[in-house]
mmCIF file of C-alpha atoms in Angstrom:
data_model
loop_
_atom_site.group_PDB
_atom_site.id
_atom_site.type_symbol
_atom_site.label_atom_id
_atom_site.label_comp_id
_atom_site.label_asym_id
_atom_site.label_seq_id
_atom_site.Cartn_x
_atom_site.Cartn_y
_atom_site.Cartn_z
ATOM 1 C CA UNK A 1 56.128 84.240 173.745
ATOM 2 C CA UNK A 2 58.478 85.206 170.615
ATOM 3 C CA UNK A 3 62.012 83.515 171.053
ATOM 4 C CA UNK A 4 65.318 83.944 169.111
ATOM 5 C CA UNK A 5 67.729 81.470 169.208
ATOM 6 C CA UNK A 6 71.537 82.204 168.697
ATOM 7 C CA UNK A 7 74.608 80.281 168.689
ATOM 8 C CA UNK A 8 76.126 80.220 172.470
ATOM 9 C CA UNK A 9 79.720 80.368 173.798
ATOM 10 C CA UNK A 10 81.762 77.288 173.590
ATOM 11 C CA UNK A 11 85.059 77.554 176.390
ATOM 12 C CA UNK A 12 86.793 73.996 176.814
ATOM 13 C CA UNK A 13 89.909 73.193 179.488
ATOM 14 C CA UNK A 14 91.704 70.165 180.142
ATOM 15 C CA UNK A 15 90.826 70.233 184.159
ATOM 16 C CA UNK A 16 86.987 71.201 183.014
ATOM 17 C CA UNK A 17 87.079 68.329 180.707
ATOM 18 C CA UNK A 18 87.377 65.550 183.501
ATOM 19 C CA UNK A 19 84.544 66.933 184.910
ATOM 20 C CA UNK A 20 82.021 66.803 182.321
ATOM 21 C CA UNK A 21 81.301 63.462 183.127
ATOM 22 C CA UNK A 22 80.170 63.167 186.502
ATOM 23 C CA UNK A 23 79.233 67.300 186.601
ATOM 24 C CA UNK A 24 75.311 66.810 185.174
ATOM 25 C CA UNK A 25 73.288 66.871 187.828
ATOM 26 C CA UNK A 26 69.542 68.043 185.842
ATOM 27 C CA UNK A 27 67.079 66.223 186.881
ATOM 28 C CA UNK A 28 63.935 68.166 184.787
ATOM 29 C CA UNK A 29 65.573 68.404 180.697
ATOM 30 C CA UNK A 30 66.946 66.546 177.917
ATOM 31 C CA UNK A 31 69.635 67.194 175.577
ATOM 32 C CA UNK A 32 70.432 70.090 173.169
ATOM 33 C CA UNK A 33 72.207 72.198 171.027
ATOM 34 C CA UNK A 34 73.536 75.076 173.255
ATOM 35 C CA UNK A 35 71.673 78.057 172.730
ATOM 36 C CA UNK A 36 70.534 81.362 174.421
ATOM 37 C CA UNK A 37 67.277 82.917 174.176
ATOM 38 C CA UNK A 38 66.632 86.892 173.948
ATOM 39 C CA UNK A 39 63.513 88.581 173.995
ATOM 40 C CA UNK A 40 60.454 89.395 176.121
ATOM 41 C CA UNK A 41 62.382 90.963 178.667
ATOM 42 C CA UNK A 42 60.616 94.405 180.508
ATOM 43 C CA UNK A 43 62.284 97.439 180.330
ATOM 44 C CA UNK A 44 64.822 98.110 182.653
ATOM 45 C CA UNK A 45 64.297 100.846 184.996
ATOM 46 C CA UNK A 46 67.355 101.912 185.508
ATOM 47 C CA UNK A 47 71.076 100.738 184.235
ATOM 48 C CA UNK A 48 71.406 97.037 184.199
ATOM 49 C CA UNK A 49 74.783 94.926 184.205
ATOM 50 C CA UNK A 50 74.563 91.619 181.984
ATOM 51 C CA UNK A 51 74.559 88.157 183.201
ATOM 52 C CA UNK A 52 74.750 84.803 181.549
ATOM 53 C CA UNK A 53 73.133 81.878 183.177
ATOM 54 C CA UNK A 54 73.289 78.247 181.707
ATOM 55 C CA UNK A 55 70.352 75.698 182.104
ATOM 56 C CA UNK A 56 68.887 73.009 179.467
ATOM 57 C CA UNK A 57 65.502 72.782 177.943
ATOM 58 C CA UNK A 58 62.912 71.890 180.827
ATOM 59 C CA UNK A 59 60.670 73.204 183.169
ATOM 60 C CA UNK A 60 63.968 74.418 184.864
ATOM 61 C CA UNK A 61 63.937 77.450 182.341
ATOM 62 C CA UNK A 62 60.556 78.626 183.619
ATOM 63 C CA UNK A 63 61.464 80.478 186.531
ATOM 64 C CA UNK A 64 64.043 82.465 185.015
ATOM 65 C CA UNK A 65 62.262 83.513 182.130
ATOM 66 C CA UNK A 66 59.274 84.306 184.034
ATOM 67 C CA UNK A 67 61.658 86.721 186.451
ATOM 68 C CA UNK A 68 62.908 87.763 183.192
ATOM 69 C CA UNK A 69 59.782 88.999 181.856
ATOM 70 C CA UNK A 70 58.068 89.788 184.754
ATOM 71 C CA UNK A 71 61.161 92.996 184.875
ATOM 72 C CA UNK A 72 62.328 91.210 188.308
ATOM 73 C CA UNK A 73 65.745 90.805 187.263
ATOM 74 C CA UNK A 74 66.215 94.416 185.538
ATOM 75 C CA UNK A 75 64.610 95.869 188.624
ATOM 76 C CA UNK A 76 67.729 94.165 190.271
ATOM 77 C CA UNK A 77 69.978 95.811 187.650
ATOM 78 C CA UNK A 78 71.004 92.221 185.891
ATOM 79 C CA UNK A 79 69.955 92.161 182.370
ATOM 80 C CA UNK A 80 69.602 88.361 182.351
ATOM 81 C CA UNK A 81 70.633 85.902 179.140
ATOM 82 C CA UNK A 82 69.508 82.259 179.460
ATOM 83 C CA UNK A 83 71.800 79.759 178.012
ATOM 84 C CA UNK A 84 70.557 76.801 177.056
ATOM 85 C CA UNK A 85 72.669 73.705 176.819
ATOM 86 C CA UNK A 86 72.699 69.322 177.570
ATOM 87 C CA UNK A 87 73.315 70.024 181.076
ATOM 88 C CA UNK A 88 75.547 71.165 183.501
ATOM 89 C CA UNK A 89 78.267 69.546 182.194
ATOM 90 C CA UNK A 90 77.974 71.509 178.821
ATOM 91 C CA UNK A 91 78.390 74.798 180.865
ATOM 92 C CA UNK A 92 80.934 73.665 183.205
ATOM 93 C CA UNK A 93 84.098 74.882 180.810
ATOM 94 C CA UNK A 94 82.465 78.252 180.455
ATOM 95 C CA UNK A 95 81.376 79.185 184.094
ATOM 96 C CA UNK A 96 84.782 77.800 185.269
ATOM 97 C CA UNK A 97 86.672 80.325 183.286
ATOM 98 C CA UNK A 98 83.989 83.094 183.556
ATOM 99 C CA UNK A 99 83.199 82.980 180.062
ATOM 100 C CA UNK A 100 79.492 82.622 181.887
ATOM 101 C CA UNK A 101 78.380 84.091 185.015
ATOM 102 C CA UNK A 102 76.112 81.181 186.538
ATOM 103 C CA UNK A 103 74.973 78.215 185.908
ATOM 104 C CA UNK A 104 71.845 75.569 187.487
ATOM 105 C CA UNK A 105 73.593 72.329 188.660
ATOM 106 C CA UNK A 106 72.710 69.522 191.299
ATOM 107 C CA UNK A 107 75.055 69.903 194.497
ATOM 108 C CA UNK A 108 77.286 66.951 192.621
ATOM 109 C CA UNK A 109 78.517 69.457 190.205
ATOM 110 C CA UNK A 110 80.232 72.044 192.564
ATOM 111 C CA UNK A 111 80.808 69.566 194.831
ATOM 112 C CA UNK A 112 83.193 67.840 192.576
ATOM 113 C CA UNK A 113 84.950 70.541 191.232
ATOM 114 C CA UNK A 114 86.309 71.559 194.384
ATOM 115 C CA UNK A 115 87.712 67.976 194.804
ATOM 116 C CA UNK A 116 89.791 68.729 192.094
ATOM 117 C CA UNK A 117 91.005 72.214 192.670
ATOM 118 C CA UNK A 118 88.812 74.140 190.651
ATOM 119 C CA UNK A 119 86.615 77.026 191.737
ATOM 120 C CA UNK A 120 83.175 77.088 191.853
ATOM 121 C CA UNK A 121 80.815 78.104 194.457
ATOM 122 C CA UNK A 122 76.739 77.308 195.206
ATOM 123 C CA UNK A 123 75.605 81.102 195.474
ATOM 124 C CA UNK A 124 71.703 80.319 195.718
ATOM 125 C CA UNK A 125 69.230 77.687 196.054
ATOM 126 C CA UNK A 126 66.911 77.048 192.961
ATOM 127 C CA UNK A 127 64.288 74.316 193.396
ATOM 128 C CA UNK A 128 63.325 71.563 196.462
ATOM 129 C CA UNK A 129 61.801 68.453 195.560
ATOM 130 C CA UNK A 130 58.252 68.810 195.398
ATOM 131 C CA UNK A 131 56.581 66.099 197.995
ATOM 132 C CA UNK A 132 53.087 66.079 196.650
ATOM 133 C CA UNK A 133 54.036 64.654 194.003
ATOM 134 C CA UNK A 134 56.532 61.761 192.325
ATOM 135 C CA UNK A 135 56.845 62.969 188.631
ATOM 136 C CA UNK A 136 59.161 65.847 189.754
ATOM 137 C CA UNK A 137 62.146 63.743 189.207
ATOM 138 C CA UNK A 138 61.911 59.723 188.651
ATOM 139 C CA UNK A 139 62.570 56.507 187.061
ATOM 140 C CA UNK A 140 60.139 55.529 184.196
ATOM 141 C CA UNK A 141 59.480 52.102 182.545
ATOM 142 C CA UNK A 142 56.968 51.269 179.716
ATOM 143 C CA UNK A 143 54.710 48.289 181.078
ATOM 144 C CA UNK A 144 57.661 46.148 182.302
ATOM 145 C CA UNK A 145 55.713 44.152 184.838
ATOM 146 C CA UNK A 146 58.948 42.762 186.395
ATOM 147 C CA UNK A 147 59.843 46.196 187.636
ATOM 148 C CA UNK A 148 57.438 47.470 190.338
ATOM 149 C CA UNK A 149 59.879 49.402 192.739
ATOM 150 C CA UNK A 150 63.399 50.528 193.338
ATOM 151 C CA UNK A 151 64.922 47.099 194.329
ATOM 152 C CA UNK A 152 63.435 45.981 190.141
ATOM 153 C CA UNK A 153 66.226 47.808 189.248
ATOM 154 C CA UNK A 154 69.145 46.009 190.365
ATOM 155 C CA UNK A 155 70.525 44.407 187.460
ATOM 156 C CA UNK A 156 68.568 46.114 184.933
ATOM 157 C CA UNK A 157 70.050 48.660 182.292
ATOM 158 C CA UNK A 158 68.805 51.931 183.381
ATOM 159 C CA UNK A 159 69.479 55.210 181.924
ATOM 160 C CA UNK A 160 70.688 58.424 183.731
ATOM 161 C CA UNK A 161 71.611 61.972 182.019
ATOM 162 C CA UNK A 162 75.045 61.713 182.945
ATOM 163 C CA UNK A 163 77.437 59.537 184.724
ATOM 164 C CA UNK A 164 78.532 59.851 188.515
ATOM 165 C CA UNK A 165 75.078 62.747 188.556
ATOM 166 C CA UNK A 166 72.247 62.945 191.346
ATOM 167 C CA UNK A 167 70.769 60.210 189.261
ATOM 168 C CA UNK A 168 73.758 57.828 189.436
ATOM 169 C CA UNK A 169 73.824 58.213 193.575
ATOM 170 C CA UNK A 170 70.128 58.673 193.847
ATOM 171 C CA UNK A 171 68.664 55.577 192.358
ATOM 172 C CA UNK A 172 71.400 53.257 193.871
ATOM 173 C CA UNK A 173 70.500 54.828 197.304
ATOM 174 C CA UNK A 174 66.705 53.876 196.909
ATOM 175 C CA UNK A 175 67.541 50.894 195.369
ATOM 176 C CA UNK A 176 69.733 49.940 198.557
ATOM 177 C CA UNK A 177 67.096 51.522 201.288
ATOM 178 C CA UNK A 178 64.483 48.976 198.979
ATOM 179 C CA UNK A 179 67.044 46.385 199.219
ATOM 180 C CA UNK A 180 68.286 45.634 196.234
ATOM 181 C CA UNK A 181 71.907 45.324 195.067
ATOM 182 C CA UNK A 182 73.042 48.924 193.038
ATOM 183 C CA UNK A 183 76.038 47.174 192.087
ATOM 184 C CA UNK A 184 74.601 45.461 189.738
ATOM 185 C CA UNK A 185 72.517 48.376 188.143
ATOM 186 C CA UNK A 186 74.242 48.979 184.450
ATOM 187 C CA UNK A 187 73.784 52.604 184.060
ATOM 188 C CA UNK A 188 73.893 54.260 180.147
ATOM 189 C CA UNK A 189 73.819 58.020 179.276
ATOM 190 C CA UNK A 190 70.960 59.561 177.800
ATOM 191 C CA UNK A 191 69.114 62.801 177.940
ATOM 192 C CA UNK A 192 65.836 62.980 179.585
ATOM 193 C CA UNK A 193 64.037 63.779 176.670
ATOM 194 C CA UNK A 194 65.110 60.421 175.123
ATOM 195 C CA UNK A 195 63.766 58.049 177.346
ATOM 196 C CA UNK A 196 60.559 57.740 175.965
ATOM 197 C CA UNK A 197 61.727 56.256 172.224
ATOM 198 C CA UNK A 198 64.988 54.084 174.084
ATOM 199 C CA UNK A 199 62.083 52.879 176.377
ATOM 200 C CA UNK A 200 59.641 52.058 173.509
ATOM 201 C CA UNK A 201 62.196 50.654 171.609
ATOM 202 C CA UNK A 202 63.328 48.369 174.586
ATOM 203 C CA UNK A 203 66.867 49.874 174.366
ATOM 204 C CA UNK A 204 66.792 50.290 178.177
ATOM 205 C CA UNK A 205 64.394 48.894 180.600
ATOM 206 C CA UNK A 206 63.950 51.894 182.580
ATOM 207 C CA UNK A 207 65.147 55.652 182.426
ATOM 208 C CA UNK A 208 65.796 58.335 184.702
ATOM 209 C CA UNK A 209 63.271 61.408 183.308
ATOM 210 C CA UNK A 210 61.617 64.347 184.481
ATOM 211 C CA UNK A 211 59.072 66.954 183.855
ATOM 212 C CA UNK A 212 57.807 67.570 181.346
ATOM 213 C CA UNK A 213 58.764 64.067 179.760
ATOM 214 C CA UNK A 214 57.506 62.035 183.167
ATOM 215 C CA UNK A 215 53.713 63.200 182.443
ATOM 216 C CA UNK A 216 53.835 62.367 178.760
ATOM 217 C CA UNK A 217 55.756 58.878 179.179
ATOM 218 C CA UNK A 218 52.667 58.268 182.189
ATOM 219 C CA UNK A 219 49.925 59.452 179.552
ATOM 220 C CA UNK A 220 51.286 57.063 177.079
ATOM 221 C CA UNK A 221 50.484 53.803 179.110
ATOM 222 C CA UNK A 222 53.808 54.062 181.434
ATOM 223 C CA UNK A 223 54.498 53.695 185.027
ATOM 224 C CA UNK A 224 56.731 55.684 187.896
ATOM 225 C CA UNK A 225 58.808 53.056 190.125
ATOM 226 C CA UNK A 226 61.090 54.895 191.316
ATOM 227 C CA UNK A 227 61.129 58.640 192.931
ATOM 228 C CA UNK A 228 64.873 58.737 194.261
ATOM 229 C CA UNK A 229 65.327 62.190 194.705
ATOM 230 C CA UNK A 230 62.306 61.634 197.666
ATOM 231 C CA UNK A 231 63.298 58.446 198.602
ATOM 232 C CA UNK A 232 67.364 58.998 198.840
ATOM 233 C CA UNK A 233 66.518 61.963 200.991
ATOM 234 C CA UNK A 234 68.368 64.506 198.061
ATOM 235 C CA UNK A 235 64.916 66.497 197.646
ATOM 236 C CA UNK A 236 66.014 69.753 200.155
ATOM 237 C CA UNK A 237 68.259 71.044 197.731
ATOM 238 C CA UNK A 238 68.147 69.614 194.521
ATOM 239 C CA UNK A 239 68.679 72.193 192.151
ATOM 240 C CA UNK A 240 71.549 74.946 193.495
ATOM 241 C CA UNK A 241 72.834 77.825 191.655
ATOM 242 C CA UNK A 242 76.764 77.957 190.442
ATOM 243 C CA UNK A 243 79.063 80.558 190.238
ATOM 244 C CA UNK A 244 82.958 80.693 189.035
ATOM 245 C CA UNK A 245 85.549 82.532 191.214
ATOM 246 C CA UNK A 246 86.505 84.553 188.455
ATOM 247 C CA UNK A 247 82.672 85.983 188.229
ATOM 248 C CA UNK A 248 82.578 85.730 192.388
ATOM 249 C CA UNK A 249 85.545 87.876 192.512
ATOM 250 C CA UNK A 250 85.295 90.669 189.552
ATOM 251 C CA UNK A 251 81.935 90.832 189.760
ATOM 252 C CA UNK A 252 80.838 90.637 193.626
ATOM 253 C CA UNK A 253 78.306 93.774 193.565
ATOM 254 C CA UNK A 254 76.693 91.748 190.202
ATOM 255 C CA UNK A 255 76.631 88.123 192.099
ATOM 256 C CA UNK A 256 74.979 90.174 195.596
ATOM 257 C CA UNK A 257 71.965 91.696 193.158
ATOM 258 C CA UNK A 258 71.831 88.373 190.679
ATOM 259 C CA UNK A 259 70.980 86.377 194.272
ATOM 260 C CA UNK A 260 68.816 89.190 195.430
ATOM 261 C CA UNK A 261 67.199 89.019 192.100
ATOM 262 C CA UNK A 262 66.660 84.664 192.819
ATOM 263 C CA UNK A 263 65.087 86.111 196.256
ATOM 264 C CA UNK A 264 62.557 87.875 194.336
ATOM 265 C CA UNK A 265 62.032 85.836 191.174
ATOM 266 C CA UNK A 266 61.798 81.799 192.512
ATOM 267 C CA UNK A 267 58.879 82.591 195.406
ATOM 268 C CA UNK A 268 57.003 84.612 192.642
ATOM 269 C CA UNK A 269 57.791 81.719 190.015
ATOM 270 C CA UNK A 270 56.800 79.015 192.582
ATOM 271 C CA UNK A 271 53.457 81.375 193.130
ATOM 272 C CA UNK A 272 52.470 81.387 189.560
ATOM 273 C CA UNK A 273 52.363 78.091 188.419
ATOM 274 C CA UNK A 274 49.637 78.778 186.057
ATOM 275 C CA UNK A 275 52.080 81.546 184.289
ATOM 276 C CA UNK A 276 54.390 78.544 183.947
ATOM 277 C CA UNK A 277 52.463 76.131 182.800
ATOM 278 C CA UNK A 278 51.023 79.045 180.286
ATOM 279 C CA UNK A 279 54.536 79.150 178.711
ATOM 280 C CA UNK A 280 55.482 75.381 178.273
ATOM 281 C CA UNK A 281 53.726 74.935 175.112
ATOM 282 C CA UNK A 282 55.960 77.634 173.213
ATOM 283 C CA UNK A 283 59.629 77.422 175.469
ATOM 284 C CA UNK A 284 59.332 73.213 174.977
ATOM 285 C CA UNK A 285 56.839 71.876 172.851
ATOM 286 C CA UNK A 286 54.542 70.448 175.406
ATOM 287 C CA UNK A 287 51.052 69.351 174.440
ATOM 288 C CA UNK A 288 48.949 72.302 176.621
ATOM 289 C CA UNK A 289 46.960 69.802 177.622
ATOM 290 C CA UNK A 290 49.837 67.906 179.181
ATOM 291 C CA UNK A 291 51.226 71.284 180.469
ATOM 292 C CA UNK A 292 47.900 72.564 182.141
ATOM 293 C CA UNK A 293 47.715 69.551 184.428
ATOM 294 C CA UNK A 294 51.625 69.655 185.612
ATOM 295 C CA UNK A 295 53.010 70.315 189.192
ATOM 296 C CA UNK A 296 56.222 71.243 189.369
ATOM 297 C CA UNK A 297 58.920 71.727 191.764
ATOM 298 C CA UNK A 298 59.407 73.692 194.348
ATOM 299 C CA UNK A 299 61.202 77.152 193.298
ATOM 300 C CA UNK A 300 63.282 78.321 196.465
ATOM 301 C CA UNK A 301 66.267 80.712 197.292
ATOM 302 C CA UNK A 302 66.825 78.874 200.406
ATOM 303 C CA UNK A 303 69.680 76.518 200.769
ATOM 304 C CA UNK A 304 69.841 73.353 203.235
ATOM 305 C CA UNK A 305 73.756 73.039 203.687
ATOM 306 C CA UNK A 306 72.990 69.696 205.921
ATOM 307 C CA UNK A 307 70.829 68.101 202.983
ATOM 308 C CA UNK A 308 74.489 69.188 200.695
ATOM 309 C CA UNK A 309 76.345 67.490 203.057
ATOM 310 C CA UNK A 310 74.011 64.280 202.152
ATOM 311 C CA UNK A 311 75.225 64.831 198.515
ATOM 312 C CA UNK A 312 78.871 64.614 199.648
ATOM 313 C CA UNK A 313 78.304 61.552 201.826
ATOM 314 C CA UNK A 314 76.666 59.426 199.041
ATOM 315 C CA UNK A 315 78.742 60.755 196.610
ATOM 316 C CA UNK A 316 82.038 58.893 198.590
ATOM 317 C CA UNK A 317 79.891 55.935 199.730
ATOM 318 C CA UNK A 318 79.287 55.532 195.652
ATOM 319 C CA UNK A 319 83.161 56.339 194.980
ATOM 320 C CA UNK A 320 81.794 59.131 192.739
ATOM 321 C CA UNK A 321 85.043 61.274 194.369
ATOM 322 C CA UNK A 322 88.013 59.963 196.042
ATOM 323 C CA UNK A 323 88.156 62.370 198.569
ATOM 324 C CA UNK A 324 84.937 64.028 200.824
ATOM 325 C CA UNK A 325 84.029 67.552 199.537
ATOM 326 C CA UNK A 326 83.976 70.265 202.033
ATOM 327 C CA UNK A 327 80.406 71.917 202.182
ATOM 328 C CA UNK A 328 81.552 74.535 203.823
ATOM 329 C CA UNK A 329 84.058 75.711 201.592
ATOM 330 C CA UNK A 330 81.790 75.123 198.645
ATOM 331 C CA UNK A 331 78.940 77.929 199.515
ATOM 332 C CA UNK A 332 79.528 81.138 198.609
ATOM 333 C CA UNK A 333 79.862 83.656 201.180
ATOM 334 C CA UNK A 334 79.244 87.363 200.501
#
């Protein structure tokens, strides 16, 4: 697969900007330079409207780009651009203003904005938890053999990718339900593709990562103890799908055919794992023989609004927000 890289749109706001802390909520990529990626797309059959959609380098790309070039999304009439960026947070400004169309968040992200007045709505689901397995989305160590499950952590510098994210509520929730004391948890920033070298160079003693970085820190001698997203109960809707109201509302014919697109593209993704794991190597750098053995999440459409409502609860029992989000008013409705 032949990729091009260009600059991408940078949009910043003083509102947005209070955000960007707490607005992460990745759980599968690491930081980067923002960037889009063109190419390998099929050929339309018919006129096509664009869309932007923001994600960071991971796994999470995979079933967008495989819609992408599988013609799914022009069939829908969206000529899709992926937008790559550190997280969430990075595309927060622009989807708030419209400058982007979409954007893949945790519930935290949208959830938050609306405490604060500012309009963004969950349009579609995007990826589950994937039970089988507990390298979806974890917390890593090296060979620490004083930390051997959640309740280790408490009092122990761990990182997370951003402040006040799914990983900040998360991993105090299992640490609690393990009983341990998340108070006492120091949490640092750091992108998910970083763990591995803080961790090695005993800059943290454990580090919230995901795939593909989980199976390579595992191959290199270390150890899982912790899958929050499973254990904090967060795994029905862990990835969502973001819209701003000023895309919602100019564009609602686009945003119906962009989620009919999702219909279409995250069951066939979630089908094809092989296809995914086939493009790893090129989109992130992963060893093949580290991608050929990978499970992944579970791609889905489908949104659990009583598993968002867990997000809001946790996220005012962990004063993430000073005020309870309303769920309701934070799903889009055609």
């Amino acid at each position: 697969m032949r990729r091009s890289w260009i600059q991408a749109l940078a949009v910043a706001g003083a509102a947005m900007l209070g955000l960007t802390a707490c607005a992460s909520g990745s759980v599968s990529g690491g930081a980067a330079a923002p960037t889009s990626t063109t190419g390998g797309t099929a050929a339309a059959s018919g006129p096509t409207e664009k869309v932007t959609v923001g994600l960071w380098p991971s796994s999470a790309v995979a079933a967008f780009e495989l819609g992408k070039q599988e013609g799914i999304f022009a069939k829908h009439g969206i000529d899709l651009e992926i937008v790559l960026g550190a997280g969430s947070a990075a595309h927060l400004p622009a989807v708030s203003s419209g400058a982007m169309d979409f954007m893949v968040a945790s519930p935290i992200t949208p959830l938050t904005a609306t405490t604060r007045g500012l309009d963004l709505k969950i349009v579609s689901g995007y990826a589950r938890n994937n039970p089988d397995v507990a390298d979806d989305s974890t917390v890593v160590v090296a060979k620490d053999p004083a930390i051997q499950r959640p309740a280790d952590l408490a009092g122990k510098r761990v990182s997370i990718n951003a402040l006040g994210s799914i990983g900040e509520i998360g991993i105090k929730e299992a640490v609690e339900k393990d009983g341990g004391d998340p108070n006492t948890i120091e949490f640092v920033q750091l992108g998910l593709n970083e763990v591995a070298a803080q961790l090695d160079g005993n800059q943290i003693d454990a580090g919230m990562t995901g795939t593909p970085f989980t199976q390579a820190i595992v191959a290199g001698g270390g150890r899982v103890v912790s899958d929050f997203i499973k254990e904090a109960d967060l795994g029905k809707t862990e990835l969502v799908v973001v819209g701003g109201g000023k895309t919602l509302n100019d564009r609602p014919e686009v945003t119906k055919n962009f989620v009919a697109a999702l219909q279409e593209a995250l069951p066939y993704a979630d089908a094809n794992q092989d296809k995914i794991r086939a493009m790893l190597p090129d989109m992130l750098g992963t060893k093949p023989e580290i991608a050929e053995k990978m499970v992944f999440m579970q791609w889905s459409a489908d949104l659990d609004e009583a598993n968002i409502q867990r997000f809001a609860d946790l996220m005012v029992k962990f004063k993430i927000v000073d005020s309870e989000p309303e769920v309701a008013k934070t799903i889009w409705k055609p």
